[in-house]
mmCIF file of C-alpha atoms in Angstrom:
data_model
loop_
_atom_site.group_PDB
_atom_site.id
_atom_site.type_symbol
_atom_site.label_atom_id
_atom_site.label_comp_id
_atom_site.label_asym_id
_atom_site.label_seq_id
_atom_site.Cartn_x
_atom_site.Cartn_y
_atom_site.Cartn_z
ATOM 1 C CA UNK F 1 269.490 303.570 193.763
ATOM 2 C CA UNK F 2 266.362 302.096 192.654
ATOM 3 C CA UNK F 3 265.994 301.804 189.100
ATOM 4 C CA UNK F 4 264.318 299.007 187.310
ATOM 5 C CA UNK F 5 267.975 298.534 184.827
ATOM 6 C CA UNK F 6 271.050 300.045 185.137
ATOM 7 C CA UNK F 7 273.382 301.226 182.222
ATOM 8 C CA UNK F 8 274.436 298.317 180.120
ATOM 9 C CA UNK F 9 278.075 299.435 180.279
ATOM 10 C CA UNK F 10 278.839 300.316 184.318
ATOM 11 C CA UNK F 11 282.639 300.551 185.048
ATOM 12 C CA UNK F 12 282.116 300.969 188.726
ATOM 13 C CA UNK F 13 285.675 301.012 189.723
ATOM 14 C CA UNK F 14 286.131 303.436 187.800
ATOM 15 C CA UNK F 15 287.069 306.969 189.836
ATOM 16 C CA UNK F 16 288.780 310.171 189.225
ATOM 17 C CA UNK F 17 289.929 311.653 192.575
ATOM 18 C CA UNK F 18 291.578 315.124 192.913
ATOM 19 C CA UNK F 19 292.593 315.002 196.991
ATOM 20 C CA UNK F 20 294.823 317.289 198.942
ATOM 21 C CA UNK F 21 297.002 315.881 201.357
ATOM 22 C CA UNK F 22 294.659 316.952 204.154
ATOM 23 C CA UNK F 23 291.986 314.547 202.697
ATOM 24 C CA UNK F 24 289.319 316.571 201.498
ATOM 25 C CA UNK F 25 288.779 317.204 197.706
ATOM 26 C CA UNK F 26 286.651 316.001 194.928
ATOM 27 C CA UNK F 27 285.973 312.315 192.919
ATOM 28 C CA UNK F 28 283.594 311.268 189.963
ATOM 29 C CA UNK F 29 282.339 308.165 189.938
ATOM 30 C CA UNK F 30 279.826 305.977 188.171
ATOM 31 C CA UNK F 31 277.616 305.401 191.470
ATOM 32 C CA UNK F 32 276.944 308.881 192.820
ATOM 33 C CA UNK F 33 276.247 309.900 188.725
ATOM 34 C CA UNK F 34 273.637 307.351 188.756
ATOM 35 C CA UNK F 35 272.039 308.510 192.305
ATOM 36 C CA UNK F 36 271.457 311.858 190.960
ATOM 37 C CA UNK F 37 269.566 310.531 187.923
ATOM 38 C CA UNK F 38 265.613 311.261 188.538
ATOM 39 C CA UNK F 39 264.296 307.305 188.839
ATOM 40 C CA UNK F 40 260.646 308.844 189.441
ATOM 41 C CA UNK F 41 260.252 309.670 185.989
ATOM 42 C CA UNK F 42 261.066 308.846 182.223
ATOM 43 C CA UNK F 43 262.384 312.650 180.830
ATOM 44 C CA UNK F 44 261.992 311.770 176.888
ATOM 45 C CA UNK F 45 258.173 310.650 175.462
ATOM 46 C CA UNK F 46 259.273 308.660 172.809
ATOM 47 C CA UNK F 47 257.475 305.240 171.171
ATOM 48 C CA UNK F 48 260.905 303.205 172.066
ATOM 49 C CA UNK F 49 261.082 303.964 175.537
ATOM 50 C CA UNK F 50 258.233 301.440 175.804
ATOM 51 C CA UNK F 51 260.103 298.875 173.670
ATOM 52 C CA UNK F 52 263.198 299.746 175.732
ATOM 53 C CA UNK F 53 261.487 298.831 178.852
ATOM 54 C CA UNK F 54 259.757 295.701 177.485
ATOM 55 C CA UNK F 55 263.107 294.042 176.241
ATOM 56 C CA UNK F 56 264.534 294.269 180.050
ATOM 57 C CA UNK F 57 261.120 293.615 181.852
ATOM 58 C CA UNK F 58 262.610 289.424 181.055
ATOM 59 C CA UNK F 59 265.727 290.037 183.301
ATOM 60 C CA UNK F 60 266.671 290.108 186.926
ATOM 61 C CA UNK F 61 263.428 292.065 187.046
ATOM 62 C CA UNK F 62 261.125 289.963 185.512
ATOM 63 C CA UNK F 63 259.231 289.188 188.649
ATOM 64 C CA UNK F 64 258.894 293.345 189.238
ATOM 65 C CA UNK F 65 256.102 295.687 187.611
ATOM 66 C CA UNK F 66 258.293 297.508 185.899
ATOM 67 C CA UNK F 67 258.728 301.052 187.070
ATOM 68 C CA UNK F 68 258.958 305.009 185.191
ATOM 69 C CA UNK F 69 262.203 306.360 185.607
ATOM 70 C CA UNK F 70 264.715 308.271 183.304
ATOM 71 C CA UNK F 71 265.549 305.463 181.064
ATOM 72 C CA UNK F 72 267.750 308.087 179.455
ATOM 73 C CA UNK F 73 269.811 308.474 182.280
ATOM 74 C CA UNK F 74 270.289 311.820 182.576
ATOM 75 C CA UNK F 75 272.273 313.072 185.742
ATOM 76 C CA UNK F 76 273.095 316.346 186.540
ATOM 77 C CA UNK F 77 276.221 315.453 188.578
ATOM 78 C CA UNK F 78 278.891 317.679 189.735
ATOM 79 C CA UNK F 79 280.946 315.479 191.464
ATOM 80 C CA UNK F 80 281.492 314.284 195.042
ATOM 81 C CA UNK F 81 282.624 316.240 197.942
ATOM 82 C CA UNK F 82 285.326 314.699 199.838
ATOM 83 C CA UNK F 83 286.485 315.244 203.181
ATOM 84 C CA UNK F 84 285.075 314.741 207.238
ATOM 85 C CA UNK F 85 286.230 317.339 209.288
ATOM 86 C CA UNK F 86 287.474 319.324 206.331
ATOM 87 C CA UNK F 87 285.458 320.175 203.193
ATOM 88 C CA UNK F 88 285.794 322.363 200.122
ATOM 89 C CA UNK F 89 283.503 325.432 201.148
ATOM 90 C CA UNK F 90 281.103 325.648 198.231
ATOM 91 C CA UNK F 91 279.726 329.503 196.917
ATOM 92 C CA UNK F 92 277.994 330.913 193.698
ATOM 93 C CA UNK F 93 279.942 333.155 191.888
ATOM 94 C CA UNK F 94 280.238 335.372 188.946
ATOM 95 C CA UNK F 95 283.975 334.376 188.183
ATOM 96 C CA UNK F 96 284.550 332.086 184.833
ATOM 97 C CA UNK F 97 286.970 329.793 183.908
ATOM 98 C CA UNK F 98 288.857 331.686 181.306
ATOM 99 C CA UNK F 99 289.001 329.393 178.014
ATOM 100 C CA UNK F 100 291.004 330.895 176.654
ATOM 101 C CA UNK F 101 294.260 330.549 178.951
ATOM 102 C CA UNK F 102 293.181 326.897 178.511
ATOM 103 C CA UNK F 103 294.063 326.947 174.527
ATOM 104 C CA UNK F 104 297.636 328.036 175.182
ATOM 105 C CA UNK F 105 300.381 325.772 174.255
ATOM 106 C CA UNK F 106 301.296 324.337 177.642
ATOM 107 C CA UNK F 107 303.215 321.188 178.772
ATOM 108 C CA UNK F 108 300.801 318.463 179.473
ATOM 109 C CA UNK F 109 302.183 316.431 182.741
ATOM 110 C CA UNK F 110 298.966 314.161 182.962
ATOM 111 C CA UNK F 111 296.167 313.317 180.929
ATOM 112 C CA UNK F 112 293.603 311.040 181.588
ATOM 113 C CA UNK F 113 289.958 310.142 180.207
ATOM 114 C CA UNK F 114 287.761 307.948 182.003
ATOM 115 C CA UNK F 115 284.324 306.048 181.347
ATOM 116 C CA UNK F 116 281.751 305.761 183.986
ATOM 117 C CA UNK F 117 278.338 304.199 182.087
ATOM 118 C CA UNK F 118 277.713 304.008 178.688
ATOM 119 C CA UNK F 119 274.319 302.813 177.144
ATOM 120 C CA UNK F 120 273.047 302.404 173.932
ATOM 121 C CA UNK F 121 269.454 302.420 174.704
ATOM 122 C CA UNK F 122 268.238 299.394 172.797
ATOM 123 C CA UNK F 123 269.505 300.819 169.677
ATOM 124 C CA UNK F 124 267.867 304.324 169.835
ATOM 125 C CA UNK F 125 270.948 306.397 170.639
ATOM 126 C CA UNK F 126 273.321 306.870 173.387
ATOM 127 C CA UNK F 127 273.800 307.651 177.140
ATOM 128 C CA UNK F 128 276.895 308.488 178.340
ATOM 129 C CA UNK F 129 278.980 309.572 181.183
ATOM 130 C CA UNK F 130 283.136 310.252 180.892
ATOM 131 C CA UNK F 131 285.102 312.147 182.635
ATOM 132 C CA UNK F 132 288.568 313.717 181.710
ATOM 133 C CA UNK F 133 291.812 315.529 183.520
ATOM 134 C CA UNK F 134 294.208 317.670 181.825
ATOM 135 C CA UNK F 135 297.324 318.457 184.175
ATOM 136 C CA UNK F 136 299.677 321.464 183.124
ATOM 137 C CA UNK F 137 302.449 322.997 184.897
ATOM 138 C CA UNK F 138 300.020 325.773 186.476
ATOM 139 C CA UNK F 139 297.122 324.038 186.578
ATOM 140 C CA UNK F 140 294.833 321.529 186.059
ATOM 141 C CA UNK F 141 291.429 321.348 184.329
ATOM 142 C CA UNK F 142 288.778 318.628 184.267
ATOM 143 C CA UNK F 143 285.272 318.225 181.852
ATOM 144 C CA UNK F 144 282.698 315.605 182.969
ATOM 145 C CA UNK F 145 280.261 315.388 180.326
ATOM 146 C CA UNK F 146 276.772 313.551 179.896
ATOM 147 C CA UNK F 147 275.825 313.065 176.875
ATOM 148 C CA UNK F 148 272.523 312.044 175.723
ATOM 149 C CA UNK F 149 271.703 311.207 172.473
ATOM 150 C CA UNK F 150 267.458 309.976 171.503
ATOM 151 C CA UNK F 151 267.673 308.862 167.467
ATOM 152 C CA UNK F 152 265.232 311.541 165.832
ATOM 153 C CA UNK F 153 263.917 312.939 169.449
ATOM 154 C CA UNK F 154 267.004 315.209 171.169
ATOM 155 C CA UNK F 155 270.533 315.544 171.830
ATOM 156 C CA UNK F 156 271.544 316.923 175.546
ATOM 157 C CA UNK F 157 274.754 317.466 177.175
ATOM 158 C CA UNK F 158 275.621 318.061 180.812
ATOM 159 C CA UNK F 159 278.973 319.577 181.054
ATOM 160 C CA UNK F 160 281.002 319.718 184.803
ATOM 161 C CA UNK F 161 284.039 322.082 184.126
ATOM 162 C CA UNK F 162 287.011 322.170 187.089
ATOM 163 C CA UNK F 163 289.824 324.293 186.923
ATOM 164 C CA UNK F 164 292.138 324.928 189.672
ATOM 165 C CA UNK F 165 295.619 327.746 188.918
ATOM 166 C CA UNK F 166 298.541 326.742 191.230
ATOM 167 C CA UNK F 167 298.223 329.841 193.732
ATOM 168 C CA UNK F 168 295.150 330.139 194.283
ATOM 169 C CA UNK F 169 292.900 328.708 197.374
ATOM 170 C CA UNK F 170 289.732 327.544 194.942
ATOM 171 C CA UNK F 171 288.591 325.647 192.019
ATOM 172 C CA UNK F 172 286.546 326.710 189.934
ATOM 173 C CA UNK F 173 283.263 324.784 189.007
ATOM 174 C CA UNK F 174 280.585 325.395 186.376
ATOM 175 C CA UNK F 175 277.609 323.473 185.185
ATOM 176 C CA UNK F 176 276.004 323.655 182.228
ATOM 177 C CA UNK F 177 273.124 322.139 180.195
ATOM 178 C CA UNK F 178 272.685 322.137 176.498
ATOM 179 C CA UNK F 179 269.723 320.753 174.603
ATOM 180 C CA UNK F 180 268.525 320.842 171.326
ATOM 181 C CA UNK F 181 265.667 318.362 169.432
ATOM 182 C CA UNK F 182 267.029 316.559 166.186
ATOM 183 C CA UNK F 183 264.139 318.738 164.075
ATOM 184 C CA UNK F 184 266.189 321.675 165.202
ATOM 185 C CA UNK F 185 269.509 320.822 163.870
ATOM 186 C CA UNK F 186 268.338 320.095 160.665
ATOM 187 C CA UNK F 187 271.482 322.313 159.230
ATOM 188 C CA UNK F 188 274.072 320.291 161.404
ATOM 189 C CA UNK F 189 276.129 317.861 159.113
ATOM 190 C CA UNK F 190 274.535 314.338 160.500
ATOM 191 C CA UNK F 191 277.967 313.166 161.212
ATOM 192 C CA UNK F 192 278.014 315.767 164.015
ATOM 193 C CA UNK F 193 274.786 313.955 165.996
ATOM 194 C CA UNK F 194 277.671 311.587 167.326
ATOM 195 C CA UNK F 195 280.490 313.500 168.059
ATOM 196 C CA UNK F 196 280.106 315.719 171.636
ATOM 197 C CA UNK F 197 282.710 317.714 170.899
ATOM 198 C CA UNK F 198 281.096 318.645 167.169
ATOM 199 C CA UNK F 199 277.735 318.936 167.851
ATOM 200 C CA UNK F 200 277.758 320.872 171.508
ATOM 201 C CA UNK F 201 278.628 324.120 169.610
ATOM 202 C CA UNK F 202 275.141 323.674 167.755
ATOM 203 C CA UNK F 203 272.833 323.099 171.505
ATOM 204 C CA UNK F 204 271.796 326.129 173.334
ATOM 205 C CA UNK F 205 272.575 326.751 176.580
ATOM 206 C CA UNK F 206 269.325 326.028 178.873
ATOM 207 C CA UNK F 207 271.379 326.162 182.075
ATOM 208 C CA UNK F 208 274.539 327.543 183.150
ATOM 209 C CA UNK F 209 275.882 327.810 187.357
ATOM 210 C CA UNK F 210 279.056 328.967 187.766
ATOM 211 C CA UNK F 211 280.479 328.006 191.935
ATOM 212 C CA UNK F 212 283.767 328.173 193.512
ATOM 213 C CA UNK F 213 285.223 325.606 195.923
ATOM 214 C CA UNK F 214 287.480 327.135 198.801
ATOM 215 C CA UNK F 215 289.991 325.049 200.729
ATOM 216 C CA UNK F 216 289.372 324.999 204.235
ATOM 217 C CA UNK F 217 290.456 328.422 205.771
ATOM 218 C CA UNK F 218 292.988 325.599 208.061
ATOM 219 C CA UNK F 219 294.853 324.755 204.786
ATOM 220 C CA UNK F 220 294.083 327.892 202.109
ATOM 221 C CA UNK F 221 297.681 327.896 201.397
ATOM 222 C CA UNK F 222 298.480 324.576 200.642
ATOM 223 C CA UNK F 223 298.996 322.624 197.583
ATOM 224 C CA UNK F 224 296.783 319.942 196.133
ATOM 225 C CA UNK F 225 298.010 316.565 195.485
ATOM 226 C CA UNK F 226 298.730 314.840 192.302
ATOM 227 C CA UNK F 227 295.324 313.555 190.666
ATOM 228 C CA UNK F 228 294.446 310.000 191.134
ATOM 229 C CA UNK F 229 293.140 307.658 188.757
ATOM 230 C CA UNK F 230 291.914 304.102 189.499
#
């Protein structure tokens, strides 16, 4: 990474893994979001970026000119591939996670909900990166969300939806964008603006790429392990 600042809140120890017993499998971490953040350019034109910048040009960086990048954060990633000799084979796909068997009453073995970076951007909104796992006795589903909020600019979520059915030989992986400027939402409740859960029914969908992960053709009928959080 080269980025001028980092997020003020970094919990870099902080992973989900999901790894079958065979080693290869899937983790979210705080690092790998931050490497697919675009440090080339700054994504939101707003008159506190420039503040934002100033206030941290007096730290470890002082000496540096201090550089354009996405001081928003915004990362569009989907996780990290796991394994050497054996990988998840990764394909596009038309197949959805159905929702709906998610909202079924189900026993919940396992729930977790993890923070990667958090950052308040000098007072102007929030950037944020979490990651949860919900384990049920058929399967297990897991939401990484970014969520980007600019005081009067935008809001923006990027949403990272896993879902693997004991069974099966795949996960299922979809990626989605939603963005909406504040002048749009002008019939959203305010309260909303800082709830992701509230306000991500209210952003329209600018992206959407639906994949599915296949276990190695060696292993296509064996069982993942149990998810690991540390």
């Amino acid at each position: 990474m080269h980025m001028p600042s980092l997020p003020e809140m970094l919990f870099g120890d902080n992973v989900l893994r999901i790894q079958h017993t065979d080693s290869f499998g899937i983790q979210f971490n705080a690092i790998d979001a931050l490497k697919c953040v675009n440090n080339l350019q700054d994504s939101v034109k707003v008159a506190c970026a420039q503040e934002w910048q100033e206030t941290r040009a007096d730290s470890e960086h002082s000496k540096e000119v201090v550089k354009r990048y996405d001081w928003t954060y915004t990362t569009d990633y989907k996780g990290t591939l796991l394994g050497d000799n054996l990988k998840f084979k990764v394909t596009t796909t038309d197949d959805r996670i159905d929702m709906e068997k998610l909202k079924a009453r189900e026993q919940i073995m396992f729930f977790e909900d993890v923070l990667l970076f958090e950052d308040e951007l000098h007072d102007h909104g929030v950037s944020m990166v979490s990651v949860k796992i919900r384990v049920m006795p058929t399967s297990f589903f897991v939401l990484m969300r970014f969520f980007l909020r600019v005081d009067g600019v935008l809001i923006r979520t990027n949403d990272t939806r896993l879902y693997h059915e004991t069974g099966t030989n795949y996960m299922l992986r979809e990626f989605s964008t939603r963005e909406s400027k504040i002048a749009n939402l002008q019939n959203v409740p305010p309260a909303f603006y800082t709830d992701p859960n509230e306000i991500q029914q209210y952003l329209p969908i600018k992206l959407l790429q639906c994949e599915k992960l296949e276990f190695p053709d060696k292993e296509s009928d064996s069982e993942m392990t149990e998810p690991e959080r540390t």
